[in-house]
Coordinates of C-alpha atoms in Angstrom, one line a residue:
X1 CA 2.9 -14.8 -17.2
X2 CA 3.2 -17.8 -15.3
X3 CA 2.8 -18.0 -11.4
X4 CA 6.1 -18.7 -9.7
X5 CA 6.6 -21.6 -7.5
X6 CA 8.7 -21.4 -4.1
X7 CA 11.3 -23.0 -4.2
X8 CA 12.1 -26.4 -2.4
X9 CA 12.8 -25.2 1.4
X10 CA 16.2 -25.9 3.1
X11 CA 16.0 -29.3 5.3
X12 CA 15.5 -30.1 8.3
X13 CA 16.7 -32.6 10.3
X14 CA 13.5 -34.1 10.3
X15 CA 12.6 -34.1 7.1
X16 CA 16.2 -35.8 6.4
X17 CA 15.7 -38.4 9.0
X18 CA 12.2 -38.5 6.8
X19 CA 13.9 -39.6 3.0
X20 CA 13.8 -43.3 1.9
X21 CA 17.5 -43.8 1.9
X22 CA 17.7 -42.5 5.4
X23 CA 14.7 -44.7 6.5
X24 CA 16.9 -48.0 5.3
X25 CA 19.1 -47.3 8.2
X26 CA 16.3 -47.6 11.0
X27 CA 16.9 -44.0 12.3
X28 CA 16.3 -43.5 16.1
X29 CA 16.4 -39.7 17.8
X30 CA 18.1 -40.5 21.1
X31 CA 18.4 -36.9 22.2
X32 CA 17.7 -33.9 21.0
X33 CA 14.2 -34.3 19.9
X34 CA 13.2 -30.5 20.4
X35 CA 15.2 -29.6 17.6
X36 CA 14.3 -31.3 15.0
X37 CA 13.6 -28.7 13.0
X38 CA 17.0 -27.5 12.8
X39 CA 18.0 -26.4 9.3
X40 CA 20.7 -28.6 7.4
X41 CA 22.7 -26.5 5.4
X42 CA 25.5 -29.2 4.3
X43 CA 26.3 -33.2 5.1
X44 CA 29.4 -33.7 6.5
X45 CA 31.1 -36.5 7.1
X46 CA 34.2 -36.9 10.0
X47 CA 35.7 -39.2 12.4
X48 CA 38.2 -36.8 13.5
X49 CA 37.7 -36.0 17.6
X50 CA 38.1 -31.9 17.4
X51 CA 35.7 -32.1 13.9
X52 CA 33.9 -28.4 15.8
X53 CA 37.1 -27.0 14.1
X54 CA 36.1 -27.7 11.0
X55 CA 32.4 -26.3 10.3
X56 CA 30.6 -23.7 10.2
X57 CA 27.1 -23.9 11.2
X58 CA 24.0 -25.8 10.1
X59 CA 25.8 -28.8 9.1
X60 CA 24.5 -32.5 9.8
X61 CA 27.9 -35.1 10.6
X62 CA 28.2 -38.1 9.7
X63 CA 30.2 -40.3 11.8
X64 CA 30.8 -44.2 13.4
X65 CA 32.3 -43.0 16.1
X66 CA 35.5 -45.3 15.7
X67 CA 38.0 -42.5 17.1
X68 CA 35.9 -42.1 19.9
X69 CA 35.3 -45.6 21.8
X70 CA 36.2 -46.6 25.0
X71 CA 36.6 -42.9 26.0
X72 CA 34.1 -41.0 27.7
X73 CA 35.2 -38.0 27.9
X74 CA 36.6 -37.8 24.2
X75 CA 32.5 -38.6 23.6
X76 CA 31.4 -35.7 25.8
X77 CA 33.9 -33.6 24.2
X78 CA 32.9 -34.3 20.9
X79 CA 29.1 -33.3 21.2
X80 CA 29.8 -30.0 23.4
X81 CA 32.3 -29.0 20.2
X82 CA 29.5 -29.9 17.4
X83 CA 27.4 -27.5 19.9
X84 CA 29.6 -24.9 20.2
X85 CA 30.0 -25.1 16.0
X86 CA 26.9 -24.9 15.8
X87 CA 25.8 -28.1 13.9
X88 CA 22.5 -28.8 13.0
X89 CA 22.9 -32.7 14.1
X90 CA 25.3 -35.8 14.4
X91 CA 24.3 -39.0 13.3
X92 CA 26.1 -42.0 14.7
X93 CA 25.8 -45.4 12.6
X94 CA 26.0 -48.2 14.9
X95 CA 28.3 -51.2 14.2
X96 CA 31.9 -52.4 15.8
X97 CA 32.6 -49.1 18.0
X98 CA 29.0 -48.7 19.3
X99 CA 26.8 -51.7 19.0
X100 CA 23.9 -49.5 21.1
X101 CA 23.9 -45.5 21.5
X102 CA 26.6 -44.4 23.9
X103 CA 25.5 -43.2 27.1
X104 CA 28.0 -40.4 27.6
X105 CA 27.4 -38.9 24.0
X106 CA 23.5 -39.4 24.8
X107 CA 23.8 -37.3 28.1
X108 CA 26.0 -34.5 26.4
X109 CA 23.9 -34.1 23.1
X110 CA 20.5 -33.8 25.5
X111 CA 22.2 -31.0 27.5
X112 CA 23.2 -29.1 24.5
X113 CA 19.9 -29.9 23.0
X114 CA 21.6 -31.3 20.2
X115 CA 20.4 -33.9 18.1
X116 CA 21.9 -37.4 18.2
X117 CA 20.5 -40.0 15.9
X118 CA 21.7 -43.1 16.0
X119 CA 21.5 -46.3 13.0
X120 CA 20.5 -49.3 13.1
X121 CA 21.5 -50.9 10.4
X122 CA 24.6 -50.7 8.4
X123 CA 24.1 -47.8 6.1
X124 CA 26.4 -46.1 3.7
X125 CA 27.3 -42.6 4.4
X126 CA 27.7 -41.8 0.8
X127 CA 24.1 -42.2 -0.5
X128 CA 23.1 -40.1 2.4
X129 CA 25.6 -37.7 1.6
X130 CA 24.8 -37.5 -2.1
X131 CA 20.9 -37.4 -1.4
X132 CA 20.9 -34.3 0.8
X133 CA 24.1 -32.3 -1.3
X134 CA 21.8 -33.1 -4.2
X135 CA 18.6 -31.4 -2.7
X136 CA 20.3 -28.4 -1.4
X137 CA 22.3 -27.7 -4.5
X138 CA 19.0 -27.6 -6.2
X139 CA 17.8 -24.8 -4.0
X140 CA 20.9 -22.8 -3.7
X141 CA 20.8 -22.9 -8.0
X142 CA 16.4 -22.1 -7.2
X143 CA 17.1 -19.5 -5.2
X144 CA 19.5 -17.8 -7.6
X145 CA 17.3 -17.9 -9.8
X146 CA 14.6 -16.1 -8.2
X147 CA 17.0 -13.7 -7.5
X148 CA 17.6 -12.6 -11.2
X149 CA 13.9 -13.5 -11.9
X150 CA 12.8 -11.2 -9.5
X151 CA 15.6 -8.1 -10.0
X152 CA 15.2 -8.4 -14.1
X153 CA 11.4 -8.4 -13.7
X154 CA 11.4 -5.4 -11.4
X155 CA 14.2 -3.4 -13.1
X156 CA 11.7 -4.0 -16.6
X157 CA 8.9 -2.6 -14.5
X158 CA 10.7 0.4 -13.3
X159 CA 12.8 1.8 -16.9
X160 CA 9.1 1.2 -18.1
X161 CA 7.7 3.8 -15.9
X162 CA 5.1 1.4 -13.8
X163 CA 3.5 2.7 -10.5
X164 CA 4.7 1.3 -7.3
X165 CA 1.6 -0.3 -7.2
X166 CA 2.3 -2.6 -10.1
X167 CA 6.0 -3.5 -8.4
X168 CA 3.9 -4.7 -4.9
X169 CA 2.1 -7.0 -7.1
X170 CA 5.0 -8.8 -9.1
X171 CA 6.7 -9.0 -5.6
X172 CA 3.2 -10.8 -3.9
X173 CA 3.2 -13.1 -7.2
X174 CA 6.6 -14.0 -6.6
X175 CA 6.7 -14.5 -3.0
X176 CA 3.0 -16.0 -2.8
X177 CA 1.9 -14.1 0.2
X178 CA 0.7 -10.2 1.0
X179 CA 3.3 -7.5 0.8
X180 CA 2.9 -4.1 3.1
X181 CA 5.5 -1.5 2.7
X182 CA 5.3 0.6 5.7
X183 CA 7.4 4.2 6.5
X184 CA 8.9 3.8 9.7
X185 CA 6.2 4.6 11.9
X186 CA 4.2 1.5 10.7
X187 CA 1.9 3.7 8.3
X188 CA 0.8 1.5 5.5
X189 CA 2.2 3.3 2.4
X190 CA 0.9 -0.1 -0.2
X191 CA -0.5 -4.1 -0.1
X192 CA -0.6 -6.0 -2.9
X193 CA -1.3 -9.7 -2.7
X194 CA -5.2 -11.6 -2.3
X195 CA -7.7 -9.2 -1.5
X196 CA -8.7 -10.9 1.3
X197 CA -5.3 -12.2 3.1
X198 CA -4.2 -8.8 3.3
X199 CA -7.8 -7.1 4.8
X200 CA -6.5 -10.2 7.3
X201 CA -3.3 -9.0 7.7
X202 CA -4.2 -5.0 7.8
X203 CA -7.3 -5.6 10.7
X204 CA -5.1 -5.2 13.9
X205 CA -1.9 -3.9 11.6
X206 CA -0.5 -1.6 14.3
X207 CA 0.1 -4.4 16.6
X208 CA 1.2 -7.2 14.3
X209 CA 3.9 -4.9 12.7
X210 CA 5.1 -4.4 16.3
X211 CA 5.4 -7.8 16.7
X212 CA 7.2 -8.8 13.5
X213 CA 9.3 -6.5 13.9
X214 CA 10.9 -8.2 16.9
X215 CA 11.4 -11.2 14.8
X216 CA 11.2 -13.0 11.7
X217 CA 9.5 -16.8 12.8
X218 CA 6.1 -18.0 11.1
X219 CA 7.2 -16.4 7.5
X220 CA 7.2 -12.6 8.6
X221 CA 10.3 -11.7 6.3
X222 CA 11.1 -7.9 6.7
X223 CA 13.8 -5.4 4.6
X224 CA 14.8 -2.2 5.4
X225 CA 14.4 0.8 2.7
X226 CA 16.2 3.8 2.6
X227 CA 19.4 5.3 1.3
X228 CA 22.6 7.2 2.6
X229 CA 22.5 5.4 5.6
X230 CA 19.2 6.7 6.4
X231 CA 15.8 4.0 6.7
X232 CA 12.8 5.7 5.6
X233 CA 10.6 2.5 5.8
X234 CA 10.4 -1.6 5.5
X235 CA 9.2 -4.0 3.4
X236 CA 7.1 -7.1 5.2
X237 CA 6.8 -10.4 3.2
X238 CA 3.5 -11.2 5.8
X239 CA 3.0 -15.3 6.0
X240 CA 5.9 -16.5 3.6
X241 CA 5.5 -20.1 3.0
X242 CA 9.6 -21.1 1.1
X243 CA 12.0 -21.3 3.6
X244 CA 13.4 -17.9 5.6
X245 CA 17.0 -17.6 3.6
X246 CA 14.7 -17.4 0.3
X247 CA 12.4 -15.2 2.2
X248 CA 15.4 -12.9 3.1
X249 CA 16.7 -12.7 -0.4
X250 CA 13.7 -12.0 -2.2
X251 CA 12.6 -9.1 0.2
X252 CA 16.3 -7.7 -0.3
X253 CA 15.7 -7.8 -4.3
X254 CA 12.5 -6.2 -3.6
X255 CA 13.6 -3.5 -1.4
X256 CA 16.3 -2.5 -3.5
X257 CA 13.9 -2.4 -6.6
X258 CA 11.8 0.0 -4.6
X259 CA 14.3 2.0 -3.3
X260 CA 15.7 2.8 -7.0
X261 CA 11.9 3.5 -7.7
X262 CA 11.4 5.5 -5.2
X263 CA 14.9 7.8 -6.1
X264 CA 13.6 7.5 -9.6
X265 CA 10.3 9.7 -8.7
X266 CA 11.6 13.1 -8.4
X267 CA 9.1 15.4 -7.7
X268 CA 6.6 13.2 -8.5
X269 CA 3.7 12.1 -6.0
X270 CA 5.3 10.6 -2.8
X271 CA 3.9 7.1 -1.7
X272 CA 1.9 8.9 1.2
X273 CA 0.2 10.6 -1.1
X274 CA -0.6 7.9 -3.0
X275 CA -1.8 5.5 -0.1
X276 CA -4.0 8.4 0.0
X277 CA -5.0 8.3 -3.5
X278 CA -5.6 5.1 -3.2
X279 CA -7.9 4.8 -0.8
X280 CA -10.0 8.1 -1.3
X281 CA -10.4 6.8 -5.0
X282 CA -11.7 3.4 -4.1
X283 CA -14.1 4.8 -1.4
X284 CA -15.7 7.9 -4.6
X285 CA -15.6 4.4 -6.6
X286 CA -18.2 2.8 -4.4
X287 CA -17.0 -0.6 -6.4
X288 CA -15.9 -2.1 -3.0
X289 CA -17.7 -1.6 0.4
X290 CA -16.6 1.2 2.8
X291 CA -16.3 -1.5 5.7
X292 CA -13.7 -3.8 3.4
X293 CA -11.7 -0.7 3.1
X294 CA -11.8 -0.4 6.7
X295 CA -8.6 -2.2 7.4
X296 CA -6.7 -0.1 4.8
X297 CA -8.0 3.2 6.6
X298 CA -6.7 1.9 9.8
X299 CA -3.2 1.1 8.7
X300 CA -2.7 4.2 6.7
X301 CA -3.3 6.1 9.6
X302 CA -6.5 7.3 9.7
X303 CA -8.1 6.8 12.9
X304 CA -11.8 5.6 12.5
X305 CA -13.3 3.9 15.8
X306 CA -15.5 6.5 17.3
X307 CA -15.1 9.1 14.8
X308 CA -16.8 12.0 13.3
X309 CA -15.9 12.2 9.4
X310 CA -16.2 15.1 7.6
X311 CA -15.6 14.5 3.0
X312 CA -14.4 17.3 1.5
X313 CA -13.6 18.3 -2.0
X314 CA -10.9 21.2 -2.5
X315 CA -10.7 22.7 -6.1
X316 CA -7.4 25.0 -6.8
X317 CA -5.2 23.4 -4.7
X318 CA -3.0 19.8 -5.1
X319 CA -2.9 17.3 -2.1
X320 CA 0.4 17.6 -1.4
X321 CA -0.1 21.4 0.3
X322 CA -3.5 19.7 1.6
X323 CA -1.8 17.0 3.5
X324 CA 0.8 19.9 4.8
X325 CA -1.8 21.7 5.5
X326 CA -4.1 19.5 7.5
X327 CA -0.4 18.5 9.3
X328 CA -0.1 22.0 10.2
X329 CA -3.6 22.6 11.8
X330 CA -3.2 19.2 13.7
X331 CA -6.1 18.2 11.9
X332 CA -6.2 13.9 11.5
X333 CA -7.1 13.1 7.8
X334 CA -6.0 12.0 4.5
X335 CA -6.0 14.1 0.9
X336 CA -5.3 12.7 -2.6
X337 CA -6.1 14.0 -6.2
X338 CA -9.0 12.9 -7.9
X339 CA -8.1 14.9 -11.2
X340 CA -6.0 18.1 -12.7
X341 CA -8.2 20.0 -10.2
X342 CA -10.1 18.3 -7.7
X343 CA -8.7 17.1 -4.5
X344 CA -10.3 14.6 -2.2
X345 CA -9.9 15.6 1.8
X346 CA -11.3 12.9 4.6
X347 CA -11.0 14.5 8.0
X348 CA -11.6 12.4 10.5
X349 CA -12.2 14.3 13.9
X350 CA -13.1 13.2 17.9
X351 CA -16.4 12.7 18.3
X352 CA -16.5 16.0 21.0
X353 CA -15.1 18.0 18.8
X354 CA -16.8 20.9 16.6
X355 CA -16.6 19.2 13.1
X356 CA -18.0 22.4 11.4
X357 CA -15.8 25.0 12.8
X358 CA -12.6 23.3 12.2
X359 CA -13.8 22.9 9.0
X360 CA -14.4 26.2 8.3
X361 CA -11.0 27.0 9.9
X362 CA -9.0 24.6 7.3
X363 CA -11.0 26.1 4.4
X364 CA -10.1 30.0 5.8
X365 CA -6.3 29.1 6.0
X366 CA -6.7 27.5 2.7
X367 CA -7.8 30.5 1.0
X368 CA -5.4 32.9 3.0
X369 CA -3.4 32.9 0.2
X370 CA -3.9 35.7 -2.6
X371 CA -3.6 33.1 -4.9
X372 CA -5.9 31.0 -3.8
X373 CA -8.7 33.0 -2.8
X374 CA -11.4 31.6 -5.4
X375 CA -10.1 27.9 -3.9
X376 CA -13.7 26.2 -3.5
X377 CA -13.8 23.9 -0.4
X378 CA -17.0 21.7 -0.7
X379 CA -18.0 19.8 2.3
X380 CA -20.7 17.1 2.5
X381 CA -22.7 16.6 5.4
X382 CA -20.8 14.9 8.4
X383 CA -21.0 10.7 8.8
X384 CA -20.3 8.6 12.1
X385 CA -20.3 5.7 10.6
X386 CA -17.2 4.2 7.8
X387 CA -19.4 3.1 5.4
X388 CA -20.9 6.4 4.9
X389 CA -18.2 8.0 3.8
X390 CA -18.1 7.3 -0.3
X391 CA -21.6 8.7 -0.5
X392 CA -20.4 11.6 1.0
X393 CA -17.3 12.4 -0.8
X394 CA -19.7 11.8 -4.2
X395 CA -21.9 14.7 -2.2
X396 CA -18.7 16.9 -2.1
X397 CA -17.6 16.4 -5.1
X398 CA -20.9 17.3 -6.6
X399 CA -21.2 20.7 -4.8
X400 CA -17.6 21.1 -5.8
X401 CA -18.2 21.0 -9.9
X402 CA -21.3 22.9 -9.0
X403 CA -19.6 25.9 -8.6
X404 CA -16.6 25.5 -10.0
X405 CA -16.9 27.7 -13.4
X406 CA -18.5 30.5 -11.4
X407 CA -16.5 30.1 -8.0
X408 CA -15.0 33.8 -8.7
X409 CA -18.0 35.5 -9.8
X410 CA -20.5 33.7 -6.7
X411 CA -20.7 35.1 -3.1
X412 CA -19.8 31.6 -1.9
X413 CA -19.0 30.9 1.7
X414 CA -16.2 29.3 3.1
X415 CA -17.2 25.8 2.6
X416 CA -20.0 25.3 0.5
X417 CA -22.7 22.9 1.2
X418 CA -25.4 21.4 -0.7
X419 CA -28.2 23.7 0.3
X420 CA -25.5 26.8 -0.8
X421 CA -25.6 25.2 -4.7
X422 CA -29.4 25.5 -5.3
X423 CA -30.3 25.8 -8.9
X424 CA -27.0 24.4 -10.3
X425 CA -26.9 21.9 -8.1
X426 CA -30.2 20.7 -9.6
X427 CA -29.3 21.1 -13.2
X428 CA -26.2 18.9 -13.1
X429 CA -27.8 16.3 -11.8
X430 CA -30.1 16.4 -15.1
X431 CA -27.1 17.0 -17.5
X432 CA -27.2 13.5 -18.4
X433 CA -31.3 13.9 -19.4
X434 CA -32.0 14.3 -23.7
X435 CA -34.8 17.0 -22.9
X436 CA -32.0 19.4 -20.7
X437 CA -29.4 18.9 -23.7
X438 CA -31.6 19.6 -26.3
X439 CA -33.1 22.7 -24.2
X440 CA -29.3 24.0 -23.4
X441 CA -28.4 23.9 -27.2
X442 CA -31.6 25.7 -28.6
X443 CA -31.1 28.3 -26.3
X444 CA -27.4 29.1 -26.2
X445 CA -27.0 28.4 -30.2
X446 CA -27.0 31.8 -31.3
X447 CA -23.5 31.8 -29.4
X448 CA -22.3 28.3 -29.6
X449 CA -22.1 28.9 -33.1
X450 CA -19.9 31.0 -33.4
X451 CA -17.4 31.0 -29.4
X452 CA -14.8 32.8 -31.5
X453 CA -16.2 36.7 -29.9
X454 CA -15.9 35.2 -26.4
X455 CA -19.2 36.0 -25.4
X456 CA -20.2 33.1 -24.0
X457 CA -18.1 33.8 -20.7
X458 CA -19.4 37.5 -20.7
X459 CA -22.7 35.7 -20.4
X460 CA -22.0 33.5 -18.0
X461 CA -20.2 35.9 -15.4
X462 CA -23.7 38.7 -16.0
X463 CA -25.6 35.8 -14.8
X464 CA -23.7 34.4 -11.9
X465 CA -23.4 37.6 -10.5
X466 CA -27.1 38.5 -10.7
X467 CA -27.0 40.8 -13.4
X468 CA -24.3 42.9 -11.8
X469 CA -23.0 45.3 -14.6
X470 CA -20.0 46.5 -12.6
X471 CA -19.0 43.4 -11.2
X472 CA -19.3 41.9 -15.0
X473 CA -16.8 44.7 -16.3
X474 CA -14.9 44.3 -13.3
X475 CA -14.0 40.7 -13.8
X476 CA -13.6 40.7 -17.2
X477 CA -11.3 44.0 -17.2
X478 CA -13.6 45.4 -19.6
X479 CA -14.7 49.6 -19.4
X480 CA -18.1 49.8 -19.4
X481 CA -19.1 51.0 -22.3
X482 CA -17.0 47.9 -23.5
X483 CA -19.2 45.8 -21.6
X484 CA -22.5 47.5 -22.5
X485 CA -21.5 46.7 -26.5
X486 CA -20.7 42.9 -25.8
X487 CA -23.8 42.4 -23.8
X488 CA -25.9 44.1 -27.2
X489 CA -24.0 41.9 -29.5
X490 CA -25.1 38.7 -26.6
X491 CA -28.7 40.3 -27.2
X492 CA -28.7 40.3 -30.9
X493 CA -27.2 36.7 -31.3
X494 CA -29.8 35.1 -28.9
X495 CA -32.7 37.4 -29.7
X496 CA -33.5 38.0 -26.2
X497 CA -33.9 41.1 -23.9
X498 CA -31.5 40.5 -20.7
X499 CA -33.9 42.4 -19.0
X500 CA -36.4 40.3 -18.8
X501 CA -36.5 38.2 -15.5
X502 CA -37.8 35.2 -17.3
X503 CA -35.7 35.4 -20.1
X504 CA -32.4 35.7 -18.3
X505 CA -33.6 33.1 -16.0
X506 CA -34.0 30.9 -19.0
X507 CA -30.7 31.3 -20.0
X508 CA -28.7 30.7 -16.9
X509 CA -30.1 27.4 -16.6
X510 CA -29.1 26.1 -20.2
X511 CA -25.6 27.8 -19.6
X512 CA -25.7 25.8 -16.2
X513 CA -26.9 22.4 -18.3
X514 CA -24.1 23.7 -21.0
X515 CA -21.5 24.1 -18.5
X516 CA -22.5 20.7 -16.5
X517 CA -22.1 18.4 -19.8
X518 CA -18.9 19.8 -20.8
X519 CA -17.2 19.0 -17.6

């Protein structure tokens, strides 16, 4: 796919006074000279006195002044009503009604900071006419174009079921700058554009949002999103380099293409939740550095100067309750899935405050529920520094899967920690190890064989609980006696006595390396 170029910007009085055909004409700015930067949005030529009549704005006349010499006033007039129209310039060739810049018009056009170019030499009006007309059909027929470029790529995007992600980044290719789309308390919900421009743009994002929010000057190009009348957040073109009215219509054709994706959703996961996501999966990555995701932290609302961080790893429960959850304890963090059952939480707590206790307070609420009871909370040790944080979430996560099989049948406390994993903790870090695979299959073959008698699981509850017979029936709704019989048959297969410390220790920790490889 080829990069898209902006189109030729609208131009400026300066940059008009600036082409070759112009320059024949020995241009001279006799007042005005501030404004040079004035748009040009049409050349019109007029001798007519009351010409403010006929425009509209933005428009650069043409005249020699031959209705208007000998008469002051009629001069004064004339500027104060291209003023009040709002026209970008006037240019004045000189000749038989003004053989040098007249005084009056200078005066006027200086108060009105309007600019008054004068011409030297005879020059006609019709090649200047037809070089500028020519330019700016060329961009209006550009800009068009980008319009349809950019709604037919988008629309392709969106029947075709891309993330929002992949709609950011064909809006920063087209408009060749970073894009943010914010909610409408300046939370960063995406960026897409160079890596670095946006970090640039994201380090102090609270008060730069602020700030272009007031206006739109040195390319800061916003659109409002929402539907029914009701925003629900913006869309900021950061640093656009075309000219603003291009700016303006490419951030509309964006934000309509991301409202329609948005509506489009459903149920699906909101764009919090996928800032979230995001982020949480690029800090487990560890394929970028904590402190280059610092800027994204900070603009998604997750306060890190001076902080105490706590990574935790919920398994049961998706981040959308999470998020509500943390919302509803007033606790600041951020949650996002990592798979079908493991959910990423990053609290991120005042330094004075008791990081374990709340902790154990959102796991406790978390499993308040009857059906979530056997929810695991894992939490790694707490960090006070950023770029601590992905090895800790890797921490959680391990102590999460460490448990995760057996979560019903172990006493666990309300968040587990490392030194509450022991044994299986140890054995999935060797899963990966020939010697622990080879070890786990000779001594669980009798029942890998043959799962169909679903003993395996029998097994693997009578372990985790310690050998606990009742707890073991219990679990598996089995009588006794029932339990008694599979346990024999376990026996026979394996040609082991349960009863033997050794023995049963011997197979908990291949059905620990089993379990550990599977997942």
């Amino acid at each position: 796919m080829t990069t898209w170029e902006p189109p030729v910007p609208a131009l400026s009085v300066r940059q008009v006074l600036a082409l070759e055909r112009v320059l024949a004409g020995q241009p001279e700015v006799v007042a005005g000279v501030g404004r040079l930067d004035r748009p040009v949005r049409w050349v019109h030529v007029a001798e007519a006195a009351d010409v403010g009549v006929m425009l509209s704005g933005g428009e650069m006349v043409l005249t020699t002044g031959v209705l208007l010499a000998g008469d002051e006033h009629k001069q004064t007039e004339y500027v104060r009503s291209l003023h009040r129209a709002e026209a970008s310039a006037v240019v004045l060739g000189l000749g038989r009604a003004f053989p040098s810049p007249p005084e009056a018009m200078r005066r006027a056009a200086e108060r009105c900071q309007l600019p008054l170019v004068v011409l030297h030499r005879p020059f006609p009006f019709a090649q200047l006419t037809e070089e500028v007309q020519s330019r700016l059909v060329r961009r209006k027929f550009a800009a068009v174009s980008l319009s349809e470029a950019v709604r037919t790529g988008l629309t392709a995007l969106i029947t075709g079921g891309a993330p929002l992600q992949r709609l950011l980044d064909e809006i920063a290719r087209h408009s060749g700058c970073p894009v943010v789309v914010t909610n409408l308390a300046h939370r960063v919900l995406g960026t897409a554009g160079e890596r670095s421009a946006v970090d640039d743009v994201l380090r102090d994002w609270e008060r730069i949002a602020r700030q272009a929010g007031r206006s739109e000057g040195d390319g800061w190009i916003r659109a409002e999103l929402g539907g029914r009348g009701e925003p629900w957040g913006r869309l900021v073109l950061c640093g656009y380099r075309g000219d603003t009215e291009t700016g303006r219509l490419l951030a509309d054709r964006a934000a309509e293409a991301l409202v329609l994706h948005r509506m489009l959703g459903g149920a699906g996961c909101s764009w919090e939740e996928q800032s979230a996501l995001s982020l949480l999966t690029d800090l487990v990555g560890g394929a970028v550095p904590a402190r280059h995701l610092l800027p994204r932290a900070r603009a998604a609302g997750l306060p890190v100067n001076r902080r105490t961080f706590v990574p935790l790893v919920v398994r049961g429960r998706r981040a959308a309750p999470l998020d509500r959850t943390l919302r509803l304890l007033g606790l600041p963090g951020i949650a996002g899935e990592l798979s079908a059952t493991a959910t990423a939480v990053l609290l991120s707590l005042a330094r004075d405050q008791d990081a374990e206790a709340l902790t154990a307070h959102f796991a406790v609420r978390l499993r308040a529920e009857p059906a979530d009871e056997h929810v695991v909370v894992a939490a790694a040790a707490t960090r006070t520094s950023f770029d601590d944080v992905p090895a800790g979430l890797r921490e959680a996560r391990h102590v999460a899967d460490a448990v995760a099989d057996d979560a019903a049948a172990l006493d666990l406390p309300p968040v587990v920690r490392l030194r509450d994993v022991h044994l299986r903790g140890l054995v999935r870090l060797l899963r990966d190890d020939p010697q622990v695979q080879s070890f786990a299959e000779r001594e669980l073959a009798g029942l890998l064989c043959d799962p169909g008698e679903d003993l395996l699981p029998v097994l693997r509850t009578y372990l985790a609980t310690g050998r606990n017979k009742s707890r073991t029936a219990q679990l598996h709704h089995v009588s006794r006696p029932a339990l008694y019989r599979r346990l024999e048959a376990i026996q026979a297969r394996l040609g082991v006595d349960l009863d033997d410390f050794e023995q049963a220790a011997s197979l908990h920790i291949a059905l620990l390396a089993h379990d550990a490889q599977q997942r």
